[in-house]
Coordinates of C-alpha atoms in Angstrom, one line a residue:
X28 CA 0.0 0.0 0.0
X29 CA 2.5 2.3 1.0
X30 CA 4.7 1.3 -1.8
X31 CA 2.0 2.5 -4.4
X32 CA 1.5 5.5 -2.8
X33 CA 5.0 6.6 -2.7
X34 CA 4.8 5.9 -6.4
X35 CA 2.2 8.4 -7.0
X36 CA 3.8 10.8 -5.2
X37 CA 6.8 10.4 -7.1
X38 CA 4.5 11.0 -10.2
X39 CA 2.6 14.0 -9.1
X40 CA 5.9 15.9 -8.3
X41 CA 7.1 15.0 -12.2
X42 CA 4.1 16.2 -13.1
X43 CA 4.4 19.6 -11.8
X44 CA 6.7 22.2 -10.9
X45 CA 6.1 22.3 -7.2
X46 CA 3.3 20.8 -5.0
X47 CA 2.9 21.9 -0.9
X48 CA 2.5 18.6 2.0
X49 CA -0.7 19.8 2.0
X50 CA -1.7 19.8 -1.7
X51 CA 0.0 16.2 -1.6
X52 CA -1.7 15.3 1.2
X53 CA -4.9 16.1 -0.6
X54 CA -4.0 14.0 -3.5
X55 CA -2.9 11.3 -1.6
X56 CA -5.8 11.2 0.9
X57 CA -3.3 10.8 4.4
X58 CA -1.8 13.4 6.4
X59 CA 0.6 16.3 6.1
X60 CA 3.0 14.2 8.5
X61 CA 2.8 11.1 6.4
X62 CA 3.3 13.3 3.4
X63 CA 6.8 14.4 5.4
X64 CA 7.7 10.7 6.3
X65 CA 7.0 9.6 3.0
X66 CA 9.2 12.1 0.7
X67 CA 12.1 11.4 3.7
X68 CA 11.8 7.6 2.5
X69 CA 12.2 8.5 -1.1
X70 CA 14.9 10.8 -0.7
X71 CA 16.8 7.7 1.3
X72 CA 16.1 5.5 -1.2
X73 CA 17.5 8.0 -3.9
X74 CA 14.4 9.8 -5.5
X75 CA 15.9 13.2 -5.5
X76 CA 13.1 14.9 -3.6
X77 CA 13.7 18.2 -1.3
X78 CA 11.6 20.5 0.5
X79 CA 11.5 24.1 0.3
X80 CA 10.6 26.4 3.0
X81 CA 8.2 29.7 2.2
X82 CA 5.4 30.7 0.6
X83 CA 6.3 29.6 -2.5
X84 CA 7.8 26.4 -0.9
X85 CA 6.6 23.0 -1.7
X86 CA 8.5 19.7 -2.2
X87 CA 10.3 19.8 -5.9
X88 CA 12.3 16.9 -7.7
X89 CA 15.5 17.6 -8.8
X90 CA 15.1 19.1 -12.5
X91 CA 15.6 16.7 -14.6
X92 CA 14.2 13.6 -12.8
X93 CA 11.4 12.3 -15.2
X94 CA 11.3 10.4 -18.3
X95 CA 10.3 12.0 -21.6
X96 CA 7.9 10.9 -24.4
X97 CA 9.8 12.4 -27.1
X98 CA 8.3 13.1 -30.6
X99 CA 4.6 13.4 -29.3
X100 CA 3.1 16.9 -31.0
X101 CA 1.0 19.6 -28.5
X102 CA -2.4 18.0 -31.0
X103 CA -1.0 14.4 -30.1
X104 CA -0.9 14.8 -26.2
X105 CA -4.6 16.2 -26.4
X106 CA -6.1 13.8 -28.4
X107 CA -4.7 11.4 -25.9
X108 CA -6.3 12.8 -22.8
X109 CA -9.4 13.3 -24.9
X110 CA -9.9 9.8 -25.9
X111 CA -11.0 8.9 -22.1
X112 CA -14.2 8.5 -20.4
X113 CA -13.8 9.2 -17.0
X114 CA -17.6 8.5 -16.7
X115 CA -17.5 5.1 -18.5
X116 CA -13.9 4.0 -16.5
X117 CA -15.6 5.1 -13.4
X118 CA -19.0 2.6 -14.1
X119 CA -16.5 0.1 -15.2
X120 CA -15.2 0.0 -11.8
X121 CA -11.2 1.2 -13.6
X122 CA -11.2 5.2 -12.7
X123 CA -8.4 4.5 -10.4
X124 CA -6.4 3.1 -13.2
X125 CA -7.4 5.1 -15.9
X126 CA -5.9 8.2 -13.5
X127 CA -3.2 6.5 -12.5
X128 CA -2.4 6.0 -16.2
X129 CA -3.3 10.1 -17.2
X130 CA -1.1 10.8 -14.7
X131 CA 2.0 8.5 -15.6
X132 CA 1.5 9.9 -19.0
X133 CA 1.1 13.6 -17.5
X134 CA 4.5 12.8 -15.7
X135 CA 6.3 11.7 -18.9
X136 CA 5.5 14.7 -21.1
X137 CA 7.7 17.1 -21.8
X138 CA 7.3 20.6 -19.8
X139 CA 6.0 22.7 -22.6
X140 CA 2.9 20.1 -23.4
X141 CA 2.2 19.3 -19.5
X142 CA -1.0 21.6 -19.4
X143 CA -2.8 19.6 -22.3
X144 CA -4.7 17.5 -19.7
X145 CA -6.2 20.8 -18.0
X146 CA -6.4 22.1 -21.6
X147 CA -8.5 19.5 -22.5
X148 CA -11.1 19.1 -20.1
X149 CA -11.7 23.0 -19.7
X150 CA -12.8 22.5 -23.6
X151 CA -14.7 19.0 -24.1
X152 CA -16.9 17.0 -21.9
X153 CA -18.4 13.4 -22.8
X154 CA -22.3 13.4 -21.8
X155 CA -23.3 10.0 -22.7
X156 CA -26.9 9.9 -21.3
X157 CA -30.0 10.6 -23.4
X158 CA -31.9 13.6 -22.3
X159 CA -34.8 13.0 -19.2
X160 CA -33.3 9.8 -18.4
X161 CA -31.3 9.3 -15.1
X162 CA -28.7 7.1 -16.1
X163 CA -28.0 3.8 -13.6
X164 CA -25.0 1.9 -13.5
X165 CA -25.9 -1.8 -14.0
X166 CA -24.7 -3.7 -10.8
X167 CA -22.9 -6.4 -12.8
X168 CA -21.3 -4.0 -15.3
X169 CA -17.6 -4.0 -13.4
X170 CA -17.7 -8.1 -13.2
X171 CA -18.4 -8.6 -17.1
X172 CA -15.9 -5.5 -18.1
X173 CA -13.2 -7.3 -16.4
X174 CA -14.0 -10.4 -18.0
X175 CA -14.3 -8.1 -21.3
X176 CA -10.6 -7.4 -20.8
X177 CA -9.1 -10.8 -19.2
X178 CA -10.7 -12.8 -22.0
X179 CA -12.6 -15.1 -19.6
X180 CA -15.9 -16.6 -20.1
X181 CA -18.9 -16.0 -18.0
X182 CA -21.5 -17.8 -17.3
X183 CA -24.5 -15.2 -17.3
X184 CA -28.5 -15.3 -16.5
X185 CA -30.0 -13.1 -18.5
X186 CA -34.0 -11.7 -19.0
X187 CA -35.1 -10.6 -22.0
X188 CA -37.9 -8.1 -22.7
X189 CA -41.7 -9.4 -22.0
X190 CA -40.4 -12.7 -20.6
X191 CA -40.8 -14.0 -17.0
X192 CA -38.3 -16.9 -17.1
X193 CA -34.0 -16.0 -17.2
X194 CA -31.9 -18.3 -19.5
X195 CA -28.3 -19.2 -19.0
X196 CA -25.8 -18.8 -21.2
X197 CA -22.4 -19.8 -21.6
X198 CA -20.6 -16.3 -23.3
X199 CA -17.5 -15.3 -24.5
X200 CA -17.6 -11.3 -23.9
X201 CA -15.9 -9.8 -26.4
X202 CA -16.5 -6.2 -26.1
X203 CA -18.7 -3.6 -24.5
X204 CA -20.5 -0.8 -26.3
X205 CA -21.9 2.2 -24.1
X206 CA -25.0 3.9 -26.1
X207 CA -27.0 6.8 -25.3
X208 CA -26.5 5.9 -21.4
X209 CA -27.3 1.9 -22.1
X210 CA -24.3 -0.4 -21.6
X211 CA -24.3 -3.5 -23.9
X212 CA -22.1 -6.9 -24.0
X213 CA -21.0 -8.2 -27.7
X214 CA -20.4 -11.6 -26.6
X215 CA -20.2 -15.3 -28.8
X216 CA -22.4 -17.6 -27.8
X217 CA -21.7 -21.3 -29.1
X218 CA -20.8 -19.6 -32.8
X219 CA -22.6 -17.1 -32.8
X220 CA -22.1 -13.4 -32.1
X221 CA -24.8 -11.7 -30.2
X222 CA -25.7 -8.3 -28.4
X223 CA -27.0 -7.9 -24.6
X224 CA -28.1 -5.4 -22.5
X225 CA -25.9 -5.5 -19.7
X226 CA -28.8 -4.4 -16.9
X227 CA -31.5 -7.7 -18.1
X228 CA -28.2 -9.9 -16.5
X229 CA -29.2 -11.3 -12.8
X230 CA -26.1 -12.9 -12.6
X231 CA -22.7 -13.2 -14.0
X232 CA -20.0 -15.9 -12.6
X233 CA -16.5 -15.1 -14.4
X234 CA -14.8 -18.6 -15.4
X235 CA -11.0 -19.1 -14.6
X236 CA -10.7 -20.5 -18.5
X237 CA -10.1 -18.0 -20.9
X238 CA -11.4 -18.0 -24.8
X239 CA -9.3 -17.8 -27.7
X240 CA -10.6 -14.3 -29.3
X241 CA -11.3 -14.6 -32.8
X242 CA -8.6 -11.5 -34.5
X243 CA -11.1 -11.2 -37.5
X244 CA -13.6 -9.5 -35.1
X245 CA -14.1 -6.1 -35.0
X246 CA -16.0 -4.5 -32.5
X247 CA -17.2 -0.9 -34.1
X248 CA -17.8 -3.0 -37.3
X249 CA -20.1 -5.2 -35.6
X250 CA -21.7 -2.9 -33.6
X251 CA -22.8 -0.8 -36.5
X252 CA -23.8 -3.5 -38.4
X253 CA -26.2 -4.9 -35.6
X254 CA -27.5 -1.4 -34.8
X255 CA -28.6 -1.3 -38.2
X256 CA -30.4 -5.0 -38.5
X257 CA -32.0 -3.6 -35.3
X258 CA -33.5 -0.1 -36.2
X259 CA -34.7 -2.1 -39.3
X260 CA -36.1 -5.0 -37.7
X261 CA -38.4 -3.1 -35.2
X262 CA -40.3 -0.8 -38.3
X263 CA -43.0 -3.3 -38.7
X264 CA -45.5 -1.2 -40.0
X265 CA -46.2 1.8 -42.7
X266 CA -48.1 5.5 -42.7
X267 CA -48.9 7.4 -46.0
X268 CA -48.0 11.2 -45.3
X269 CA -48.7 14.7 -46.9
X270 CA -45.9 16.9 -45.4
X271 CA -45.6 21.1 -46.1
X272 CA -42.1 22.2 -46.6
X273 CA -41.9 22.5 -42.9
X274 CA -42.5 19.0 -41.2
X275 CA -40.1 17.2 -44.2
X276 CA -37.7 19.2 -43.0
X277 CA -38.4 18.6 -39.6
X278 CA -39.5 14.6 -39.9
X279 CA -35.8 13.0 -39.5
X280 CA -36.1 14.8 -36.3
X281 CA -39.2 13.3 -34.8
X282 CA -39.1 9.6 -36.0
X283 CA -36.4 7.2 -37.4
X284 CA -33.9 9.5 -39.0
X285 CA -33.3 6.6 -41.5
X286 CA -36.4 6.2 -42.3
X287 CA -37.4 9.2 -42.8
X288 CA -34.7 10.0 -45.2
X289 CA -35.3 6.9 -46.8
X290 CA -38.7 8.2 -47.5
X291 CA -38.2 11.8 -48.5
X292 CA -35.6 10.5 -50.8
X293 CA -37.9 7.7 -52.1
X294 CA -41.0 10.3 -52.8
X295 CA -42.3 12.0 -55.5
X296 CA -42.6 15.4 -56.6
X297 CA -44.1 18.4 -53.8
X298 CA -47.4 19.5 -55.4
X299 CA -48.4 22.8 -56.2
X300 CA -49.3 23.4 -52.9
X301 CA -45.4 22.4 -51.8
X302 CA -46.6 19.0 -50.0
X303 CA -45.0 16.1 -50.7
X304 CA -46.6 12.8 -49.8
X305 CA -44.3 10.1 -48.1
X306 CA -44.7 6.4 -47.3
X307 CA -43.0 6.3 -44.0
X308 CA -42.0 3.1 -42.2
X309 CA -42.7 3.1 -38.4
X310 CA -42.4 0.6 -35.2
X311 CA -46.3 1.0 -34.7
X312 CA -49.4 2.7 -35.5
X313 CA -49.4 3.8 -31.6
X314 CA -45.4 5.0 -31.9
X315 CA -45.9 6.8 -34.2
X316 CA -49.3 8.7 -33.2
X317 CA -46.8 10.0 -30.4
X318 CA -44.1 11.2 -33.0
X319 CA -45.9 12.6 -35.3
X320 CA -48.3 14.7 -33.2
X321 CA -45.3 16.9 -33.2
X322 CA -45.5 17.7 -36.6
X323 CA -49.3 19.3 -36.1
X324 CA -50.9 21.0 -38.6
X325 CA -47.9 20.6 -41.0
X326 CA -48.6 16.9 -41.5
X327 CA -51.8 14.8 -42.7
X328 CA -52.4 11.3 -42.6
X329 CA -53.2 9.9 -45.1
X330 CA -53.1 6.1 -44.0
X331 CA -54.2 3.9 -42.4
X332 CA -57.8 4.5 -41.7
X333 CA -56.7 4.1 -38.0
X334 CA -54.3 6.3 -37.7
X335 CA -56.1 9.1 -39.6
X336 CA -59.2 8.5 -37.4
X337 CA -57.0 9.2 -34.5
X338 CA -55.5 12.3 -35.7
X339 CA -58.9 13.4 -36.5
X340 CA -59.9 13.0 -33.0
X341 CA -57.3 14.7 -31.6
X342 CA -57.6 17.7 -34.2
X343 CA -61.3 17.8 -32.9
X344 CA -60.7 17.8 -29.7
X345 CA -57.9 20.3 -30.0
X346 CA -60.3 22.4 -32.0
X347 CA -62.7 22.2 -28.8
X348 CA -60.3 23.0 -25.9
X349 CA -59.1 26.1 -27.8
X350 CA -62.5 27.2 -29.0
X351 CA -63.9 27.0 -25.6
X352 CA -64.2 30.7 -23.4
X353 CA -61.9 30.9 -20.6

């Protein structure tokens, strides 16, 4: 324990100028004291660590105590620091090593590219979460990431939508994909490759027998792929549209963006009127009474019967409310 610790101290100190016992003791999370007894030890063991007194004292390394990564650009060093997600590291259960690592790296750089770190994260944040969501950190997720990266199987119960019963499945995880807030496992089961939702798993036990990861695989590639099939899969059903110049410019916005591209691109001519009708694919007749409400007077159903019969209601009723004296 203390051995680490005295470690990151060493690293702190290469990774700035000067840093006071209590600014160490801060980092460190012990006492000013044990900050004093610890840069004592290093400086026995040979770490060339002194203390200066004032108010612009501080413990200091002797210049020229640090190791350099030569040849990386001022661009280089803050693409690195941007490529992490503390948030996604921290669910993972891995924020102490992925600071540990910024800071290693931090310590290495050369003076004149030290501030890229600060530089970076005063500039660019990573939301992941959708909007009007509160985003929850599946229980299991840190067990099935470190399988993710030990290449050990799991055996895993897992629930899928509208079923009451879990099955069990042997998996080999091979990567994990956060979306929109919603962690998922790319995993093989027997040979096949599959997707789960990492928070419908009851339980995960990690194996002590490691798989033999197929090199061919690639996880974006995959992912994309899948994500496709899936946005497809679940349009199971089709609305004729007239849209003003308005809502086709706004449709991509309020359902499938795919689809509605798809659509505009696959209609005819705008009439004289500028509407242009649209054949639309949707997940549902009820999906997409919600989604297209938003459009409002810019939009008219054409079909199905149903679904014009409910916008015809709802025009009615709006027609009503707003009529009515207050």
């Amino acid at each position: 324990m203390r051995a680490a610790r005295l470690i990151r101290m060493v690293l702190l100190l290469q990774s700035r100028p000067a840093m006071t016992a209590a600014e160490l003791a801060q980092e460190l999370d012990v006492s000013e004291r044990t900050v004093t007894r610890d840069a004592q030890a290093l400086s026995e063991a040979g770490v060339p660590v002194y203390a200066e007194r004032g108010r612009a004292g501080g413990y200091r390394l002797v210049g020229g105590y640090r190791t350099g990564l030569t040849g990386l650009a001022r661009n280089e060093a803050e693409a690195l620091f941007l490529s992490g997600l503390p948030s996604a590291l921290r669910e993972m259960g891995l924020e102490d090593a992925g600071s540990a690592a910024r800071l290693k790296v931090s310590a290495a750089l050369l003076p004149s590219l030290r501030d890229a770190s600060t530089g970076v994260s005063r500039r660019f944040h990573l939301d992941a979460p959708g909007w009007y969501r509160e985003p929850a950190t599946p229980e299991l997720l840190p067990a099935v990431a470190e399988a993710v990266w030990d290449d050990r199987r799991v055996l895993a119960r897992y629930r899928s939508p509208g079923r009451e019963t879990e099955v069990e499945r042997e998996l080999s995880p091979y990567g994990l994909v956060l979306k929109a807030g919603v962690w998922y496992l790319c995993a093989r089961a027997a040979d096949d490759f599959r997707v789960y939702r990492i928070d419908r798993f009851t339980a995960v036990t990690v194996s002590d027998t490691r798989f033999v990861r197929d090199e061919g695989f690639d996880l974006p590639g995959f992912w994309d792929e899948r994500a496709a099939q899936f946005a497809r899969s679940i349009l199971r059903a089709e609305v004729t549209l007239r849209l003003s110049e308005a809502a086709a410019a706004w449709l991509p916005n309020a359902v499938d963006r795919v689809a509605a591209l798809g659509a505009l691109e696959a209609a005819g001519p705008a009439g004289p009127d500028g509407w242009v009708t649209v054949t639309l694919p949707v997940e549902s007749l009820d999906v997409a009474y919600g989604q297209l409400l938003a459009l409002g007077p810019e939009l008219e159903v054409l079909a199905p019967a149903e679904l014009r019969s409910r916008f015809a209601a709802a025009a009615e009723q709006l027609h009503s409310l707003y009529l009515r004296p207050r």
